[in-house]
N, CA and C of each residue as an Amber inpcrd file, in Angstrom:
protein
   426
  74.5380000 -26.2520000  23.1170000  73.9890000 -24.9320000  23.2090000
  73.2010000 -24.5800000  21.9670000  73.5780000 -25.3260000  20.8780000
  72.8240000 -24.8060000  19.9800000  71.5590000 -25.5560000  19.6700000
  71.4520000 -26.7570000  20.3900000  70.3960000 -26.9840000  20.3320000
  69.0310000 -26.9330000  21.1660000  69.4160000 -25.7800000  22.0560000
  68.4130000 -25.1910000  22.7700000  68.4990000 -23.9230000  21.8640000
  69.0100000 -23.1290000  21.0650000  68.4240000 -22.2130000  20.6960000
  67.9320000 -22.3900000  19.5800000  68.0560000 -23.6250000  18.7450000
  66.9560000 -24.0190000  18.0060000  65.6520000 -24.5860000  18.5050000
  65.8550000 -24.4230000  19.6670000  64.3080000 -25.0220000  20.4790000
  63.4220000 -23.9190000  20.5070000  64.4180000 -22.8110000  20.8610000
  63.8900000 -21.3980000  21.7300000  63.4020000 -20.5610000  20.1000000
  64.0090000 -21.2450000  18.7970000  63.5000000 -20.1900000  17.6960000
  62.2640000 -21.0080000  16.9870000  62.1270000 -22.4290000  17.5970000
  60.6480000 -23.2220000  17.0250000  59.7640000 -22.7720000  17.9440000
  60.0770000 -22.5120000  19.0700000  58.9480000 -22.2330000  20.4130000
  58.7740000 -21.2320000  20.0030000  59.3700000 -20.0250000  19.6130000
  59.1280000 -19.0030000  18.3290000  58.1180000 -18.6670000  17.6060000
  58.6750000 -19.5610000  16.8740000  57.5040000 -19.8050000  15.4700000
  55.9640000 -20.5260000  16.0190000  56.3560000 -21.7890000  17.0540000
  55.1700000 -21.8820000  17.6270000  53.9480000 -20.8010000  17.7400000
  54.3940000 -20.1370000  18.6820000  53.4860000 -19.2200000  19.3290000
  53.3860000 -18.5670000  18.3660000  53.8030000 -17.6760000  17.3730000
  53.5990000 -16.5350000  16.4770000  52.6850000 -17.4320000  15.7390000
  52.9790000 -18.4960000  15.6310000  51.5020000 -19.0330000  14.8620000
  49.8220000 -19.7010000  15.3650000  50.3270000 -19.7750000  16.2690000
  49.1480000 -19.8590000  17.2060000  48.2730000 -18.5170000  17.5950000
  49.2680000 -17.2960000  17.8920000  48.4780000 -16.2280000  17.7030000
  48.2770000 -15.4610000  16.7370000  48.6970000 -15.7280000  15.3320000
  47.7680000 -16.1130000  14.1810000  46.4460000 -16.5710000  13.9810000
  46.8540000 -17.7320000  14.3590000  45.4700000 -18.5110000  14.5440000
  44.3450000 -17.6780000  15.2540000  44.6680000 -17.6420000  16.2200000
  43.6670000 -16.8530000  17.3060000  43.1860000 -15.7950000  17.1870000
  43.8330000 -14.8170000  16.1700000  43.6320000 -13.4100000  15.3470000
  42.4710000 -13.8650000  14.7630000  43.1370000 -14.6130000  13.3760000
  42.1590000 -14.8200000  12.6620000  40.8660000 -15.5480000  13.3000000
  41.0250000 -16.3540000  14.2130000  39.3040000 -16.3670000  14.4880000
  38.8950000 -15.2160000  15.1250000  39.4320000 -14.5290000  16.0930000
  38.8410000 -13.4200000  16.6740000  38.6400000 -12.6300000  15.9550000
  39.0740000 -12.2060000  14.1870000  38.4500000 -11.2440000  13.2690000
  37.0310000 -11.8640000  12.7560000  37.4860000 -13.1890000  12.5330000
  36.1590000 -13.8730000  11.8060000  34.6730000 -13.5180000  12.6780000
  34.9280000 -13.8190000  14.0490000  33.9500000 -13.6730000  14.9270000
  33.4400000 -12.4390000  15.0080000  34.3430000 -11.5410000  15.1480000
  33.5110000 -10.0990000  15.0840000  33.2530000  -9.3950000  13.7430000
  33.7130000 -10.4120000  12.4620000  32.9140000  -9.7420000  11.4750000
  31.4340000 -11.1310000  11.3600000  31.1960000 -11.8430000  11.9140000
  30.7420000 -12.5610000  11.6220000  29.4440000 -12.0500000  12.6640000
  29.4180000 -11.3030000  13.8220000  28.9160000 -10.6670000  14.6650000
  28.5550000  -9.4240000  14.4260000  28.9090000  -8.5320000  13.3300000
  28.3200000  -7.1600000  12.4290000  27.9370000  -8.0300000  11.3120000
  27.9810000  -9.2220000  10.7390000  26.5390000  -9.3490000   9.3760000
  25.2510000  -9.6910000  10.4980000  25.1040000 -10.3750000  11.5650000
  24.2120000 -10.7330000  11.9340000  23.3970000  -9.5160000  12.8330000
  24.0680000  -8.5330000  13.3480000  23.5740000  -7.6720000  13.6540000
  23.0080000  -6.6880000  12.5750000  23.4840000  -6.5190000  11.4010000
  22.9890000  -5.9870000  10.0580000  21.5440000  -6.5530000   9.9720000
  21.3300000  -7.9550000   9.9280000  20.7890000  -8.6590000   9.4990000
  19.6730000  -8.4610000  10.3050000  19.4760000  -8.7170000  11.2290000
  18.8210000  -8.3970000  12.7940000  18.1530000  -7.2240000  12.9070000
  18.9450000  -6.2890000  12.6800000  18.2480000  -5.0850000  11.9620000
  17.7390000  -4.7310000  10.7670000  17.9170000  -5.2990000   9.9970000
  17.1750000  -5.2790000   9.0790000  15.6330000  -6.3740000   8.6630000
  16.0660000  -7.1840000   9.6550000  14.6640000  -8.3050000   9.6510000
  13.5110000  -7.2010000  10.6500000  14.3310000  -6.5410000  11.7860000
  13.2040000  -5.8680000  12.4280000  12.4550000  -4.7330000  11.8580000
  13.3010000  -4.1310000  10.8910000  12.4740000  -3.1080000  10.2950000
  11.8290000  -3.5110000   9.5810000  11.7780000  -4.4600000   8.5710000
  10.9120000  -5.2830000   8.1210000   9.4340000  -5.4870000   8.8030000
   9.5790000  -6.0060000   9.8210000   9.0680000  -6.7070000  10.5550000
   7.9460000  -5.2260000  11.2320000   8.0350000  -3.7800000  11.2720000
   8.3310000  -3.1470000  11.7850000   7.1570000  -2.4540000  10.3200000
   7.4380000  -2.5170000   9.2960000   7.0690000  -2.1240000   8.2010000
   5.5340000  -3.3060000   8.0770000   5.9140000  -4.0530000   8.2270000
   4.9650000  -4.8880000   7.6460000   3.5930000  -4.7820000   9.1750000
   4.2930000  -4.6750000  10.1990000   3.1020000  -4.0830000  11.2680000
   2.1200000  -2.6660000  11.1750000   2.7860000  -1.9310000  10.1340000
   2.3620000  -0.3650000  10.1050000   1.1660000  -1.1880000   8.7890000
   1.3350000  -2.0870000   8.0480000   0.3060000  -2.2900000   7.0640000
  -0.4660000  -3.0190000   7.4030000  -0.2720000  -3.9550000   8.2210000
  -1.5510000  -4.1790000   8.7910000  -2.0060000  -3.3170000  10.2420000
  -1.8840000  -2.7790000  10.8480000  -2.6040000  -1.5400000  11.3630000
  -3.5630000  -1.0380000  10.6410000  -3.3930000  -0.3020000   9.2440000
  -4.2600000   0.1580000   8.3100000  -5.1030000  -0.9980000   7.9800000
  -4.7340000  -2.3940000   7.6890000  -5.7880000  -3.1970000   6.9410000
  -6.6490000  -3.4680000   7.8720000  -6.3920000  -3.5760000   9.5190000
  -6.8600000  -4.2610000  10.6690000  -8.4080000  -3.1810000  11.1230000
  -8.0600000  -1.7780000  10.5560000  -8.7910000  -0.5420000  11.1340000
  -9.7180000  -0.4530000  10.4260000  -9.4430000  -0.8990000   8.7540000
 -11.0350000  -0.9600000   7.9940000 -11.2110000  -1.8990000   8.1900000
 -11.2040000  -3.3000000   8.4960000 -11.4730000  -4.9030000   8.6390000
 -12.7100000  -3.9970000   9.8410000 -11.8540000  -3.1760000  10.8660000
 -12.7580000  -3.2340000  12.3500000 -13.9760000  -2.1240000  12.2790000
 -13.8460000  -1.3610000  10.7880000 -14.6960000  -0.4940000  11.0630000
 -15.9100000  -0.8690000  10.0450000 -15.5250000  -1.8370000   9.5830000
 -16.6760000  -2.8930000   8.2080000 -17.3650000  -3.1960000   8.9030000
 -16.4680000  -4.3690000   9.9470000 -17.3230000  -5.4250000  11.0210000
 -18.0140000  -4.6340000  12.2020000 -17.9670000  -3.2820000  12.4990000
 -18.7640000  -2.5670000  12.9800000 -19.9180000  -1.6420000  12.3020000
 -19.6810000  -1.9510000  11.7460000 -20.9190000  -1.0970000  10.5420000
 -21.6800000  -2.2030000  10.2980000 -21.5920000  -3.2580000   9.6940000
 -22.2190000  -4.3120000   9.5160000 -22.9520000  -5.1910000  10.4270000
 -22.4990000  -5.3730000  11.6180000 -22.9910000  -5.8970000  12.8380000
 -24.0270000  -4.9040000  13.7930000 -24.6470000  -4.3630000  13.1250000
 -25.1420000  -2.9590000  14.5740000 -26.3410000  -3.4350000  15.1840000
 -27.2230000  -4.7520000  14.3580000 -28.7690000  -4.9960000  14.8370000
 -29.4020000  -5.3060000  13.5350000 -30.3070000  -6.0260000  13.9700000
 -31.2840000  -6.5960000  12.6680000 -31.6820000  -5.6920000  12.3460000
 -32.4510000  -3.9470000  12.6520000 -33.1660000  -3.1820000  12.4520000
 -32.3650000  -2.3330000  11.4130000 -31.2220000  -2.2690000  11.1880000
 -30.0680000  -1.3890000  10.8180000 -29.7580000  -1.4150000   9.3280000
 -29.8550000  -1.1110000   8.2600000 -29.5190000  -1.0850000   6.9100000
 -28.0260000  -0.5470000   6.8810000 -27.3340000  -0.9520000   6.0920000
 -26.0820000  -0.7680000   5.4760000 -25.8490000  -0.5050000   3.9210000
 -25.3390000   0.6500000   3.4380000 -24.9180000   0.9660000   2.5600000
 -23.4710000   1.4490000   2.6540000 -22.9060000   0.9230000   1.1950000
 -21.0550000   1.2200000   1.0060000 -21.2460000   1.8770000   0.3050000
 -20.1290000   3.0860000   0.1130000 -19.7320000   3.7440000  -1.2440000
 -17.9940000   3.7760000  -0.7950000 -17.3490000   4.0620000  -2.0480000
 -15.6930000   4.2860000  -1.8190000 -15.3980000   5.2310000  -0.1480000
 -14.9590000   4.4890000   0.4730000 -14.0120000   5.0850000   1.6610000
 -15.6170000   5.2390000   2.6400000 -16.4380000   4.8650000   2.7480000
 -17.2970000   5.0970000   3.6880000 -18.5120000   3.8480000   3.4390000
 -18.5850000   3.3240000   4.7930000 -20.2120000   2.4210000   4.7360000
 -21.0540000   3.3560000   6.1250000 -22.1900000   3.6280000   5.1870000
 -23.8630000   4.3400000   5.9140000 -24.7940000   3.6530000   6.4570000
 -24.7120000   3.5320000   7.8080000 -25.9350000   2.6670000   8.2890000
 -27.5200000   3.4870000   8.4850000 -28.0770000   2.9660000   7.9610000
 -29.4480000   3.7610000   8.4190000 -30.3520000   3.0290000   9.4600000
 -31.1110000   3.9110000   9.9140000 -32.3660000   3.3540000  10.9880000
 -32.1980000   4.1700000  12.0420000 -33.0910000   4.0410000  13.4510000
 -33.6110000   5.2530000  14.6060000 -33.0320000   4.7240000  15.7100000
 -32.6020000   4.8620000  16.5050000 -31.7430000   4.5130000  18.0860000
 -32.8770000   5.0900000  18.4900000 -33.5350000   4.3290000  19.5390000
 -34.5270000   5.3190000  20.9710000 -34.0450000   3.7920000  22.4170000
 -33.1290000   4.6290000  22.8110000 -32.6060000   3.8640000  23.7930000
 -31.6620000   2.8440000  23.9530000 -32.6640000   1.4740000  23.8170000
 -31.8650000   0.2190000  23.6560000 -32.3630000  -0.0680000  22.1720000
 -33.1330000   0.1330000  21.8260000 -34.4520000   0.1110000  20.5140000
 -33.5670000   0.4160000  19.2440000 -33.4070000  -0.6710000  18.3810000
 -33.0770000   0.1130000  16.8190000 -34.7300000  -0.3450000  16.1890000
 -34.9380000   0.9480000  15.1760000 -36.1680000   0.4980000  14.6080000
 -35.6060000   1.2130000  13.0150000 -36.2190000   0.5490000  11.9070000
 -35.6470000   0.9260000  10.3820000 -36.5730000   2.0300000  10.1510000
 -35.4150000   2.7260000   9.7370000 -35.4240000   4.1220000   9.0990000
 -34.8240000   4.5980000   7.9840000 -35.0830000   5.5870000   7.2890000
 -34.3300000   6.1570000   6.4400000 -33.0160000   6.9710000   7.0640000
 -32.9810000   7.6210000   7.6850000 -32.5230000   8.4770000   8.7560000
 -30.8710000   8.0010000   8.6790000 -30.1670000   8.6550000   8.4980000
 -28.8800000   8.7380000   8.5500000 -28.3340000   8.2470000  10.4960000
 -28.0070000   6.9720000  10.3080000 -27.6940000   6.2480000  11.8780000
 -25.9170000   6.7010000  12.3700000 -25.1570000   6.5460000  11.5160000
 -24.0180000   6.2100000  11.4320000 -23.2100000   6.3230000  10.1870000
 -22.1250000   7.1870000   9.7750000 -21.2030000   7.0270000   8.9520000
 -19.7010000   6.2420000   9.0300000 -19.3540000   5.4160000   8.4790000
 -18.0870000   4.3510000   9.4300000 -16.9810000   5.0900000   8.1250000
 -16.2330000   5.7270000   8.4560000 -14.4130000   5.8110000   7.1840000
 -14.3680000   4.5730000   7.4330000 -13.7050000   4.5290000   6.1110000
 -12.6930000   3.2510000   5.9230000 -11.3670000   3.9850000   5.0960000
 -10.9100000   4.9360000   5.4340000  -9.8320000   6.0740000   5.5400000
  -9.5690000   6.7460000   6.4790000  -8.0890000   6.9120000   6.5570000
  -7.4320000   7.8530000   8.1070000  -8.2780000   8.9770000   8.1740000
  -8.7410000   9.3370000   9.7800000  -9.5700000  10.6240000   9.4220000
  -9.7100000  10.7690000  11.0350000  -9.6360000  12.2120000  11.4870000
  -9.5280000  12.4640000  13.3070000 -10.7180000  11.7720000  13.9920000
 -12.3180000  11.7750000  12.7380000 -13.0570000  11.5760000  13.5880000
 -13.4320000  10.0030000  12.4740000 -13.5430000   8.6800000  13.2060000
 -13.8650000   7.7890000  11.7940000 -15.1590000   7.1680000  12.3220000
 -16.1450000   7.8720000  12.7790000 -17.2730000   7.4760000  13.0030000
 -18.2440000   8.4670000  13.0110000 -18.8360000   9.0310000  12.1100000
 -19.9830000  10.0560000  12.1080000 -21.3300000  10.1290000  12.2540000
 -21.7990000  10.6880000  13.0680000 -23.4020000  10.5020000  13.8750000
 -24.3100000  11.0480000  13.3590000 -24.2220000  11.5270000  12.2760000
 -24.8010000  13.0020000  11.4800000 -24.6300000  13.4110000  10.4330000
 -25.6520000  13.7500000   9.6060000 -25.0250000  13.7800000   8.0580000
 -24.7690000  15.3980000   8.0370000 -25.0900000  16.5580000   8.9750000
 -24.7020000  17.4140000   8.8050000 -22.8700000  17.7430000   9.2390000
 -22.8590000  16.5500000   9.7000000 -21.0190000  16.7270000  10.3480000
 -20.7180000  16.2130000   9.4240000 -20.8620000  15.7340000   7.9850000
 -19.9370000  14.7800000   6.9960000 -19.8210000  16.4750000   6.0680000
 -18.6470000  15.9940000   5.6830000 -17.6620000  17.4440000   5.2510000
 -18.5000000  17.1110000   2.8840000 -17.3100000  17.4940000   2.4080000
 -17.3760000  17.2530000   0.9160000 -16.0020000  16.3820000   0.6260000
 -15.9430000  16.2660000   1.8760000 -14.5690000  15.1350000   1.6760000
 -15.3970000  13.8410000   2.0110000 -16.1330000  13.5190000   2.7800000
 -17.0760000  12.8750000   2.9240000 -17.6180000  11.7600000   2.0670000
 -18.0800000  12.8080000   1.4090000 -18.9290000  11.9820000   0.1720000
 -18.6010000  12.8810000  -1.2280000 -18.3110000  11.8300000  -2.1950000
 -17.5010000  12.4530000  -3.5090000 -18.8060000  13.1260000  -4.3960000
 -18.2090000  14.1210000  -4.8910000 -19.4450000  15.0840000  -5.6590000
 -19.4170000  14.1220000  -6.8170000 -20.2930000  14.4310000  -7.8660000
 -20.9280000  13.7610000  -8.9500000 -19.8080000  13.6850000 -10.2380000
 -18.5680000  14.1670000 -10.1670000 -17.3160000  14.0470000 -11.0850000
 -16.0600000  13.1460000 -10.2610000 -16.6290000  12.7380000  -8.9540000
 -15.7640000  11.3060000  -8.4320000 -15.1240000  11.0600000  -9.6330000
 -15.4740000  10.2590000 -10.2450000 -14.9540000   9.1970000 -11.1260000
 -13.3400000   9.7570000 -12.0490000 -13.5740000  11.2810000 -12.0930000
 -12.7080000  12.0200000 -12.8170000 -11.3190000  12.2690000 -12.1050000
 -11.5670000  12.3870000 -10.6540000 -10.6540000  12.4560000  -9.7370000
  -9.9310000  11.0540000  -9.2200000  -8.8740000  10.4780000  -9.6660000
  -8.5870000   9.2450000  -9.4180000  -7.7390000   9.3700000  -8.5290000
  -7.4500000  10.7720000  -8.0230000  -6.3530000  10.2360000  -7.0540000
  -7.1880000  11.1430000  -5.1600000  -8.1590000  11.1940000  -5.5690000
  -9.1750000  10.8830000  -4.3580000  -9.8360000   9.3990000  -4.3810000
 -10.6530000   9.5340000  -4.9650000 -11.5770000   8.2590000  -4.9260000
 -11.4480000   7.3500000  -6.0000000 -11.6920000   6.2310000  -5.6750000
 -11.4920000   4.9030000  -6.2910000 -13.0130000   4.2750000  -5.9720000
 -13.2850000   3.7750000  -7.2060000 -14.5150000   2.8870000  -7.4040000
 -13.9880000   1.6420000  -7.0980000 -14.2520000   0.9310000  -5.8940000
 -14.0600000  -0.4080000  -5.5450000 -14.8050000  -1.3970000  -6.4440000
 -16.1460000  -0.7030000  -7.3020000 -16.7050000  -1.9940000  -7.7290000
 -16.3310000  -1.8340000  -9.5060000 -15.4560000  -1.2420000  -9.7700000
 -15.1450000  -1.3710000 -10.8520000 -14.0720000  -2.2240000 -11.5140000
């Protein structure tokens, strides 16, 4: 008799250690399942961040390569945050002009394409103390 109830107190210990065992991996796993979800989330905001900066780089890239491309007839001038195309639209027709064609931002702005130099504001184009104001305008060629 007593050596079934030394059976019945190892079969005991058995199991209490087996579901030990089984604890501890089932903690490991679900902490091992919150770093990777941390992680996961945090690669996407990343990921998430780094899309919002190129948005901005992608919008002056597209509004250069549209200013620059308009027709052989078409002149281009840059200054900080804006390139000026000049020349005459009559139809399909570009012909060179002095004439204010096109203003392209290369800054956030409701309208980023201007047809008219009477629609360009004083935000527009920097008055003659630009240079003093550094936290408007920046001289790109300096």
């Amino acid at each position: 008799m007593k050596k079934i109830q030394n059976q019945k107190g190892a079969a005991l210990v058995i199991v209490l250690a087996l579901l030990i065992v089984i604890l501890g991996l089932a903690i490991t796993f679900l902490n091992r399942v919150s770093i990777e979800r941390t992680s996961s989330a945090s690669y996407a905001s990343a990921a998430n961040t780094r899309n919002l900066a190129d948005t901005a780089v992608n919008l002056v890239q597209g509004q250069i390569r549209a200013a620059t491309i308009q027709g052989d007839n078409i002149a281009w001038a840059s200054q900080p945050g804006m390139i000026r195309t000049y020349g005459s639209l009559s139809g399909s027709t570009t012909t060179a002009s002095a004439a204010l064609l096109k203003a392209f931002k290369l800054y956030s702005a409701s309208n980023m394409v201007q047809t008219s130099s009477a629609t360009l504001t004083t935000e527009d184009a920097p008055a003659g103390t630009w240079v003093a104001d550094k936290a408007i305008w920046t001289d790109l060629n300096a």
